[in-house]
Amino acid sequence: MSRKYDELMTHVEKMQALEMAESLFSWDMETGAPREAAPLTARVMGSLSSQYFDILTSPQVGELICQAKEEELNEVQAAIVRELAKTRDRLCRIPAEEYREYAELIAGAAQVWARAKRENDFASFAPVLTRIIEMSKRIADYSRKEGQSRYDAMLWQYEEGFGQAELDPFFALLRENIVPLLKRVTQEGEPISAAPLHRSFDVEKQRKFNCFLAEYIGFDFGRGVLAESEHPFTDGLHNHDVRITTHYYENMLESAMFSTIHESGHAIYEMNVDDAVTLTPAGGGASCGMHESQSRLMENMIGRSPSFWEPLYPRLQELFGEELAGVSREDFVRMINRAEPSLIRTEADELTYCLHVMIRYEIEKELIDGNLGVSELPQVWNDKYEAYLGIRPANDAEGVLQDIHWAQGSIGYFPSYALGNAFAAQIYHAMGREVDIDGCLRQGNLEPIRGWLKEKIHRFGRVKPAKELLQEATGEDFNPSYYIDYLTGKFRSLYRL
Amino acid sequence: MSRKYDELMTHVEKMQALEMAESLFSWDMETGAPREAAPLTARVMGSLSSQYFDILTSPQVGELICQAKEEELNEVQAAIVRELAKTRDRLCRIPAEEYREYAELIAGAAQVWARAKRENDFASFAPVLTRIIEMSKRIADYSRKEGQSRYDAMLWQYEEGFGQAELDPFFALLRENIVPLLKRVTQEGEPISAAPLHRSFDVEKQRKFNCFLAEYIGFDFGRGVLAESEHPFTDGLHNHDVRITTHYYENMLESAMFSTIHESGHAIYEMNVDDAVTLTPAGGGASCGMHESQSRLMENMIGRSPSFWEPLYPRLQELFGEELAGVSREDFVRMINRAEPSLIRTEADELTYCLHVMIRYEIEKELIDGNLGVSELPQVWNDKYEAYLGIRPANDAEGVLQDIHWAQGSIGYFPSYALGNAFAAQIYHAMGREVDIDGCLRQGNLEPIRGWLKEKIHRFGRVKPAKELLQEATGEDFNPSYYIDYLTGKFRSLYRL
């Protein structure tokens, strides 16, 4: 007798194919699609998304999920059914027509945003953003649990268990510690000039080095692609097809490099997921924050450490001998770790990064649960940058238009970036008890580091929830003090305070 | 009261989205996908294809087609329903499971073929090809009409109305005229050396010129992409998203150029299709042969004519002054038109091209309706090349493994290439009665040529069947004598016979 679980899987296969197709279309739109295809591509993606919706919300699949839950399932199978049930429950509350309309809106919004950013024209993006916010609110109303605010419902979508009740104190802790630390750094720290990194660096040579760098981190080019896009991102179709992008600037050597390391951190997470969950709802990373922890761990704790550059800096100098003349390895490491208030989140240093996220968190709270209107956004954005970072964007392109997230409908996503950093510090600390991290880096051998991450985090995919995974990998519940300690120790030493 | 036609269109939208997704996956597989993604991508494409199958063959869609036919439909709507009914009828005869299996087989075969070709290892491709042929035969059995052979059913799939009864005399006519003409050319013609075209031509410069060339032909980069792949092809998602590839060889200047012109000919056909049929089953070209006529007309009748190069050759010389030193425009035009027996169909000249197709036609007949086995293919292939062209492939990579078509399940497709050439000559002749083609080319203004083609052929998409379209555009039924006259006149003059 055939099991209901297996029958359920035939539907899962269809849904996964539709999801992969959507993934490929969004990758393609950012990396290669012709400009004028966008409106029709949006229609096509809207249709794929609504076909996914139709299958998942069908009574037949609902019944199979209930029946499969009654069968004897192993851990992986149980996780697949659990994830499926969770998504179905959320979607079932949204009327089909509304879901379709939303999907189509989102599919077209990225191009509108990109043009608005390019032309520094917030007004042209505002109507689309207004619709996105309106629809997101309605959708949150359908799915929010009792006692949850709309914004809480959005936050949980990206990081289960982290609503405002958890995030308000988390950001407060960061604020209490980082703001005074940043003040000391800028006022009393020994200044670090990074001028040499802003010389002219041939993009073709940068491409060569970034390709090498991705492979060095562990990116497997047999199962992945490295391309270029306006805003670097990772698109994991499945563990045998993971795509990342970077963005080259002739006058910012470090920008592409750390984007590449960051996205490679995401990518090896996806690549290391066990084949048992490939092309299933348990196949991606455990959560947005957990995913971000893997990219930030590679980018910051590993990629900006002095040991990492011991074997690598000579290679960089081989390519850019003239441009980096007179820059010692020690100078270089100080430069890539310098902290200074800046306008662009993705270019922000480790110390100020969480303030960028905090600003977005505060704004989203007001946009969703408060009374902030879209037309007021540029002003509020600029005021907050002035208040927290002491600098004011000169235009909206380097202000409120800088991130693609809202155009993608990802409201409530930003806080997971800050959580990711805190997860990363906690994981890095736990790894350090079992692996000689600096020793490995000095020898240019990242295998023990990757091995530990694969064993403790990556291979599980979404089989274990993020909170549980963190607890099991590190031996304790979420504890942001590791992040505070890490930042405090690092920047006091770097700035000789 | 809502019309059944409109209800039918909601299903068509879903099918089109699935078809676009498949198109994008195949484009991606040939141009950028990571190598090891192939098996899982094959599964995903198999699923998309079977979801398409499920919708089209559903009783609901069958009923809606019948009901829509009873409603008052305009010409475009009637064509959409007609095309839908035709495909549904063919698919309904194939058992769903078998269709799915076939789609998956095809999705994975291209990579096996590519590796086999790269490694000159026919044996590794043979089992896949054997399965493709077996399944294709079974599928032809389901769909063939009374009195049709299996191969006829396959031929009709690509070119309705052109079975063996029509093709046997067509190829006979070509054989009677081309074989003796080729003999005279090689034995009595004034020899043409193309040695200068085989010097070393910087690929980056070739890219620049090919990009220019595509745009010159009319390729709209706002609605299309030009990339690189092993075997040049066109993938038209819809009229606002048309993608072509070319392939650069450092020592063959003309190869990429004429691939680019060829694929651009396909592309402007797709781009010029009327918006009324975009994303519908009537949205592509009228037939394979008609599509090929547009690419060959651009490549050969236009792209190899002396007038075409009057404004362009100076530009080519600007880029490759040293490499083309001492090569006059007249020399160059003779070189790109030279005829000589060769092994690779896609590199073949205009005169010998149809012999390459004839060989494949004869082999396919025997493979499908006769008793030829896959293991005998390399031998038979090589023997026929020796017999018709007087040269023998040294290995299978330049023999039986050269074309991707069989790996794509396209058996019965090749003859449409020869028909395309004959259609092209007939269309070119008709256009010449209304447009001063040479005058336009000399002035570097292709607009009147594109305008005529758009008006007479392109805009209709698949609304009119190919035979009818040809008749209306040229004022007469299919008449291959224009092709014979064109080749005879051109090559007698070129070789001063």
CSV table of N, CA, C and O in Angstrom, one decimal, chain B residues 203-283:
chain,number,residue,atom,x,y,z
B,203,VAL,N,39.4,37.6,-30.1
B,203,VAL,CA,38.0,37.2,-29.8
B,203,VAL,C,37.3,38.5,-29.2
B,203,VAL,O,36.1,38.7,-29.5
B,204,GLU,N,38.0,39.2,-28.4
B,204,GLU,CA,37.3,40.4,-27.8
B,204,GLU,C,36.9,41.4,-28.9
B,204,GLU,O,35.8,41.9,-28.9
B,205,LYS,N,37.7,41.5,-30.0
B,205,LYS,CA,37.3,42.4,-31.1
B,205,LYS,C,36.2,41.8,-31.9
B,205,LYS,O,35.3,42.5,-32.4
B,206,GLN,N,36.2,40.4,-32.0
B,206,GLN,CA,35.2,39.8,-32.7
B,206,GLN,C,33.8,40.0,-32.0
B,206,GLN,O,32.8,40.3,-32.6
B,207,ARG,N,33.9,39.9,-30.7
B,207,ARG,CA,32.7,40.2,-29.9
B,207,ARG,C,32.1,41.5,-30.2
B,207,ARG,O,30.9,41.7,-30.4
B,208,LYS,N,33.0,42.5,-30.3
B,208,LYS,CA,32.5,43.9,-30.5
B,208,LYS,C,31.8,44.0,-31.9
B,208,LYS,O,30.8,44.6,-32.0
B,209,PHE,N,32.5,43.4,-32.9
B,209,PHE,CA,31.9,43.4,-34.2
B,209,PHE,C,30.6,42.7,-34.3
B,209,PHE,O,29.6,43.1,-35.0
B,210,ASN,N,30.5,41.5,-33.7
B,210,ASN,CA,29.3,40.7,-33.7
B,210,ASN,C,28.1,41.4,-33.0
B,210,ASN,O,27.0,41.3,-33.5
B,211,CYS,N,28.4,42.1,-32.0
B,211,CYS,CA,27.4,42.9,-31.3
B,211,CYS,C,26.8,44.0,-32.2
B,211,CYS,O,25.6,44.1,-32.3
B,212,PHE,N,27.8,44.6,-32.9
B,212,PHE,CA,27.4,45.7,-33.9
B,212,PHE,C,26.5,45.0,-35.0
B,212,PHE,O,25.5,45.6,-35.4
B,213,LEU,N,27.0,43.9,-35.4
B,213,LEU,CA,26.4,43.2,-36.6
B,213,LEU,C,24.9,42.8,-36.2
B,213,LEU,O,24.0,43.0,-37.0
B,214,ALA,N,24.7,42.3,-35.0
B,214,ALA,CA,23.4,41.9,-34.6
B,214,ALA,C,22.4,43.1,-34.6
B,214,ALA,O,21.3,43.0,-35.2
B,215,GLU,N,22.9,44.2,-34.1
B,215,GLU,CA,22.1,45.4,-34.1
B,215,GLU,C,21.8,45.9,-35.5
B,215,GLU,O,20.8,46.4,-35.8
B,216,TYR,N,22.8,45.8,-36.3
B,216,TYR,CA,22.7,46.2,-37.7
B,216,TYR,C,21.6,45.5,-38.5
B,216,TYR,O,20.8,46.0,-39.2
B,217,ILE,N,21.5,44.2,-38.2
B,217,ILE,CA,20.5,43.3,-38.8
B,217,ILE,C,19.1,43.7,-38.2
B,217,ILE,O,18.1,43.5,-38.9
B,218,GLY,N,19.1,44.2,-37.0
B,218,GLY,CA,17.8,44.7,-36.5
B,218,GLY,C,17.5,44.1,-35.1
B,218,GLY,O,16.5,44.3,-34.5
B,219,PHE,N,18.5,43.4,-34.5
B,219,PHE,CA,18.4,42.8,-33.2
B,219,PHE,C,18.3,43.9,-32.2
B,219,PHE,O,19.1,44.8,-32.1
B,220,ASP,N,17.2,43.9,-31.4
B,220,ASP,CA,16.9,45.0,-30.4
B,220,ASP,C,17.4,44.5,-29.1
B,220,ASP,O,16.8,43.7,-28.4
B,221,PHE,N,18.5,45.1,-28.6
B,221,PHE,CA,19.1,44.7,-27.3
B,221,PHE,C,18.3,45.0,-26.1
B,221,PHE,O,18.5,44.5,-25.0
B,222,GLY,N,17.3,45.9,-26.3
B,222,GLY,CA,16.4,46.2,-25.2
B,222,GLY,C,15.4,45.0,-25.0
B,222,GLY,O,14.9,44.9,-23.9
B,223,ARG,N,15.3,44.2,-26.0
B,223,ARG,CA,14.4,43.0,-25.9
B,223,ARG,C,15.1,41.7,-26.2
B,223,ARG,O,14.5,40.7,-26.5
B,224,GLY,N,16.4,41.7,-26.1
B,224,GLY,CA,17.2,40.5,-26.4
B,224,GLY,C,18.5,40.4,-25.8
B,224,GLY,O,19.1,41.4,-25.3
B,225,VAL,N,19.1,39.2,-25.8
B,225,VAL,CA,20.4,39.0,-25.2
B,225,VAL,C,21.2,38.2,-26.3
B,225,VAL,O,20.7,37.3,-26.9
B,226,LEU,N,22.5,38.6,-26.4
B,226,LEU,CA,23.4,37.8,-27.3
B,226,LEU,C,24.5,37.2,-26.4
B,226,LEU,O,25.2,37.9,-25.7
B,227,ALA,N,24.5,35.9,-26.3
B,227,ALA,CA,25.5,35.2,-25.4
B,227,ALA,C,26.3,34.2,-26.2
B,227,ALA,O,26.3,34.3,-27.5
B,228,GLU,N,27.1,33.4,-25.6
B,228,GLU,CA,27.9,32.4,-26.3
B,228,GLU,C,27.5,31.0,-25.8
B,228,GLU,O,27.3,30.7,-24.7
B,229,SER,N,27.6,30.1,-26.8
B,229,SER,CA,27.3,28.6,-26.4
B,229,SER,C,28.1,27.8,-27.4
B,229,SER,O,28.5,28.3,-28.5
B,230,GLU,N,28.2,26.5,-27.1
B,230,GLU,CA,28.9,25.6,-28.0
B,230,GLU,C,28.3,25.6,-29.4
B,230,GLU,O,29.0,25.7,-30.4
B,231,HIS,N,27.0,25.5,-29.5
B,231,HIS,CA,26.3,25.5,-30.8
B,231,HIS,C,25.3,26.7,-30.8
B,231,HIS,O,24.4,26.7,-30.0
B,232,PRO,N,25.5,27.6,-31.7
B,232,PRO,CA,24.6,28.8,-31.7
B,232,PRO,C,23.1,28.4,-31.9
B,232,PRO,O,22.8,27.5,-32.6
B,233,PHE,N,22.3,29.2,-31.1
B,233,PHE,CA,20.9,28.9,-31.2
B,233,PHE,C,20.1,30.2,-30.8
B,233,PHE,O,20.6,31.1,-30.3
B,234,THR,N,18.8,30.1,-31.1
B,234,THR,CA,17.9,31.2,-30.7
B,234,THR,C,16.9,30.6,-29.7
B,234,THR,O,16.3,29.6,-30.0
B,235,ASP,N,16.6,31.4,-28.6
B,235,ASP,CA,15.6,30.9,-27.7
B,235,ASP,C,14.6,32.1,-27.5
B,235,ASP,O,15.0,33.1,-26.8
B,236,GLY,N,13.5,32.1,-28.2
B,236,GLY,CA,12.5,33.2,-28.1
B,236,GLY,C,11.5,32.9,-26.9
B,236,GLY,O,10.7,32.0,-27.1
B,237,LEU,N,11.7,33.6,-25.8
B,237,LEU,CA,10.7,33.4,-24.8
B,237,LEU,C,9.4,34.0,-25.2
B,237,LEU,O,8.3,33.4,-25.1
B,238,HIS,N,9.4,35.2,-25.7
B,238,HIS,CA,8.3,35.9,-26.3
B,238,HIS,C,8.8,37.1,-27.0
B,238,HIS,O,10.0,37.3,-27.0
B,239,ASN,N,8.0,37.9,-27.7
B,239,ASN,CA,8.5,38.9,-28.6
B,239,ASN,C,9.2,40.1,-27.9
B,239,ASN,O,9.9,40.9,-28.5
B,240,HIS,N,9.2,40.1,-26.6
B,240,HIS,CA,10.0,41.1,-25.8
B,240,HIS,C,11.2,40.5,-25.1
B,240,HIS,O,11.8,41.1,-24.3
B,241,ASP,N,11.4,39.2,-25.4
B,241,ASP,CA,12.6,38.6,-24.7
B,241,ASP,C,13.1,37.4,-25.6
B,241,ASP,O,12.7,36.3,-25.5
B,242,VAL,N,14.0,37.8,-26.5
B,242,VAL,CA,14.5,36.9,-27.5
B,242,VAL,C,16.0,36.8,-27.3
B,242,VAL,O,16.7,37.8,-27.3
B,243,ARG,N,16.5,35.5,-27.2
B,243,ARG,CA,17.9,35.4,-26.8
B,243,ARG,C,18.6,34.6,-27.9
B,243,ARG,O,18.1,33.6,-28.4
B,244,ILE,N,19.8,35.0,-28.3
B,244,ILE,CA,20.6,34.3,-29.3
B,244,ILE,C,22.0,34.1,-28.8
B,244,ILE,O,22.4,34.8,-27.9
B,245,THR,N,22.6,33.1,-29.3
B,245,THR,CA,24.0,32.8,-29.0
B,245,THR,C,24.8,32.8,-30.3
B,245,THR,O,24.3,32.5,-31.4
B,246,THR,N,26.1,32.9,-30.1
B,246,THR,CA,27.1,32.7,-31.2
B,246,THR,C,28.3,31.9,-30.6
B,246,THR,O,28.3,31.6,-29.4
B,247,HIS,N,29.2,31.6,-31.4
B,247,HIS,CA,30.4,30.9,-30.9
B,247,HIS,C,31.6,31.4,-31.6
B,247,HIS,O,31.7,31.4,-32.8
B,248,TYR,N,32.6,31.9,-30.8
B,248,TYR,CA,33.8,32.5,-31.4
B,248,TYR,C,34.9,31.5,-31.6
B,248,TYR,O,35.2,30.7,-30.7
B,249,TYR,N,35.5,31.5,-32.8
B,249,TYR,CA,36.8,30.8,-33.0
B,249,TYR,C,37.8,31.8,-33.4
B,249,TYR,O,37.6,32.6,-34.3
B,250,GLU,N,39.0,31.7,-32.7
B,250,GLU,CA,40.0,32.7,-33.0
B,250,GLU,C,40.5,32.6,-34.5
B,250,GLU,O,40.8,33.6,-35.1
B,251,ASN,N,40.4,31.4,-35.1
B,251,ASN,CA,41.0,31.2,-36.4
B,251,ASN,C,39.9,31.1,-37.5
B,251,ASN,O,40.2,30.6,-38.6
B,252,MET,N,38.7,31.5,-37.1
B,252,MET,CA,37.7,31.4,-38.2
B,252,MET,C,36.8,32.7,-38.0
B,252,MET,O,35.8,32.7,-37.3
B,253,LEU,N,37.3,33.8,-38.7
B,253,LEU,CA,36.6,35.0,-38.5
B,253,LEU,C,35.1,35.0,-38.9
B,253,LEU,O,34.2,35.5,-38.3
B,254,GLU,N,34.8,34.2,-40.0
B,254,GLU,CA,33.5,34.3,-40.5
B,254,GLU,C,32.5,33.4,-39.7
B,254,GLU,O,31.3,33.7,-39.8
B,255,SER,N,33.0,32.5,-39.0
B,255,SER,CA,32.1,31.5,-38.3
B,255,SER,C,31.1,32.3,-37.3
B,255,SER,O,29.9,32.2,-37.5
B,256,ALA,N,31.6,33.0,-36.4
B,256,ALA,CA,30.8,33.7,-35.5
B,256,ALA,C,29.9,34.8,-36.2
B,256,ALA,O,28.7,34.9,-35.9
B,257,MET,N,30.5,35.4,-37.2
B,257,MET,CA,29.7,36.5,-37.9
B,257,MET,C,28.5,35.9,-38.5
B,257,MET,O,27.4,36.5,-38.4
B,258,PHE,N,28.6,34.8,-39.2
B,258,PHE,CA,27.5,34.3,-39.9
B,258,PHE,C,26.5,33.6,-39.0
B,258,PHE,O,25.3,33.5,-39.3
B,259,SER,N,27.0,33.1,-37.9
B,259,SER,CA,26.1,32.6,-36.9
B,259,SER,C,25.3,33.7,-36.3
B,259,SER,O,24.1,33.6,-36.1
B,260,THR,N,26.0,34.8,-36.0
B,260,THR,CA,25.2,36.0,-35.5
B,260,THR,C,24.2,36.5,-36.4
B,260,THR,O,23.0,36.8,-36.0
B,261,ILE,N,24.5,36.6,-37.7
B,261,ILE,CA,23.6,37.1,-38.7
B,261,ILE,C,22.4,36.1,-38.8
B,261,ILE,O,21.2,36.5,-38.8
B,262,HIS,N,22.7,34.8,-38.8
B,262,HIS,CA,21.7,33.8,-38.9
B,262,HIS,C,20.7,33.9,-37.7
B,262,HIS,O,19.5,33.9,-37.9
B,263,GLU,N,21.3,33.8,-36.5
B,263,GLU,CA,20.4,33.9,-35.3
B,263,GLU,C,19.7,35.2,-35.2
B,263,GLU,O,18.5,35.2,-34.7
B,264,SER,N,20.3,36.3,-35.7
B,264,SER,CA,19.6,37.6,-35.7
B,264,SER,C,18.4,37.5,-36.6
B,264,SER,O,17.4,38.2,-36.3
B,265,GLY,N,18.5,36.8,-37.7
B,265,GLY,CA,17.4,36.6,-38.6
B,265,GLY,C,16.2,35.9,-37.9
B,265,GLY,O,15.1,36.3,-38.0
B,266,HIS,N,16.6,34.9,-37.2
B,266,HIS,CA,15.5,34.2,-36.3
B,266,HIS,C,14.9,35.2,-35.4
B,266,HIS,O,13.7,35.3,-35.1
B,267,ALA,N,15.8,36.0,-34.7
B,267,ALA,CA,15.4,36.8,-33.6
B,267,ALA,C,14.5,37.9,-34.1
B,267,ALA,O,13.5,38.2,-33.4
B,268,ILE,N,14.8,38.5,-35.2
B,268,ILE,CA,13.9,39.7,-35.6
B,268,ILE,C,12.5,39.1,-36.0
B,268,ILE,O,11.5,39.8,-35.9
B,269,TYR,N,12.5,37.9,-36.5
B,269,TYR,CA,11.2,37.3,-36.8
B,269,TYR,C,10.4,37.3,-35.4
B,269,TYR,O,9.3,37.8,-35.3
B,270,GLU,N,11.0,36.7,-34.4
B,270,GLU,CA,10.3,36.7,-33.1
B,270,GLU,C,9.9,38.0,-32.5
B,270,GLU,O,8.9,38.3,-32.0
B,271,MET,N,10.9,39.0,-32.7
B,271,MET,CA,10.7,40.3,-32.1
B,271,MET,C,9.6,41.1,-32.8
B,271,MET,O,8.9,41.9,-32.3
B,272,ASN,N,9.4,40.8,-34.1
B,272,ASN,CA,8.4,41.5,-34.9
B,272,ASN,C,7.0,40.9,-34.9
B,272,ASN,O,6.0,41.4,-35.5
B,273,VAL,N,6.8,39.8,-34.1
B,273,VAL,CA,5.5,39.2,-34.0
B,273,VAL,C,4.6,40.2,-33.3
B,273,VAL,O,5.0,40.9,-32.4
B,274,ASP,N,3.3,40.2,-33.7
B,274,ASP,CA,2.4,41.2,-33.2
B,274,ASP,C,2.1,40.9,-31.7
B,274,ASP,O,2.0,39.8,-31.3
B,275,ASP,N,2.0,42.0,-30.9
B,275,ASP,CA,1.7,41.9,-29.5
B,275,ASP,C,0.4,41.1,-29.2
B,275,ASP,O,0.2,40.6,-28.1
B,276,ALA,N,-0.5,41.1,-30.2
B,276,ALA,CA,-1.8,40.4,-29.9
B,276,ALA,C,-1.6,38.9,-29.6
B,276,ALA,O,-2.5,38.3,-29.0
B,277,VAL,N,-0.5,38.3,-30.1
B,277,VAL,CA,-0.4,36.9,-29.9
B,277,VAL,C,0.8,36.6,-28.9
B,277,VAL,O,1.1,35.4,-28.7
B,278,THR,N,1.3,37.6,-28.3
B,278,THR,CA,2.4,37.4,-27.3
B,278,THR,C,1.9,36.5,-26.2
B,278,THR,O,0.8,36.6,-25.7
B,279,LEU,N,2.8,35.5,-25.8
B,279,LEU,CA,2.4,34.6,-24.7
B,279,LEU,C,1.1,33.8,-25.0
B,279,LEU,O,0.3,33.6,-24.1
B,280,THR,N,1.0,33.5,-26.2
B,280,THR,CA,-0.1,32.5,-26.6
B,280,THR,C,0.5,31.5,-27.5
B,280,THR,O,1.6,31.6,-28.0
B,281,PRO,N,-0.2,30.4,-27.8
B,281,PRO,CA,0.3,29.3,-28.7
B,281,PRO,C,0.5,29.8,-30.1
B,281,PRO,O,1.1,29.1,-30.9
B,282,ALA,N,0.0,31.0,-30.4
B,282,ALA,CA,0.2,31.5,-31.8
B,282,ALA,C,1.3,32.6,-31.8
B,282,ALA,O,1.5,33.3,-32.8
B,283,GLY,N,2.1,32.6,-30.7
B,283,GLY,CA,3.1,33.6,-30.6
B,283,GLY,C,4.4,33.4,-31.3
B,283,GLY,O,5.2,34.4,-31.5
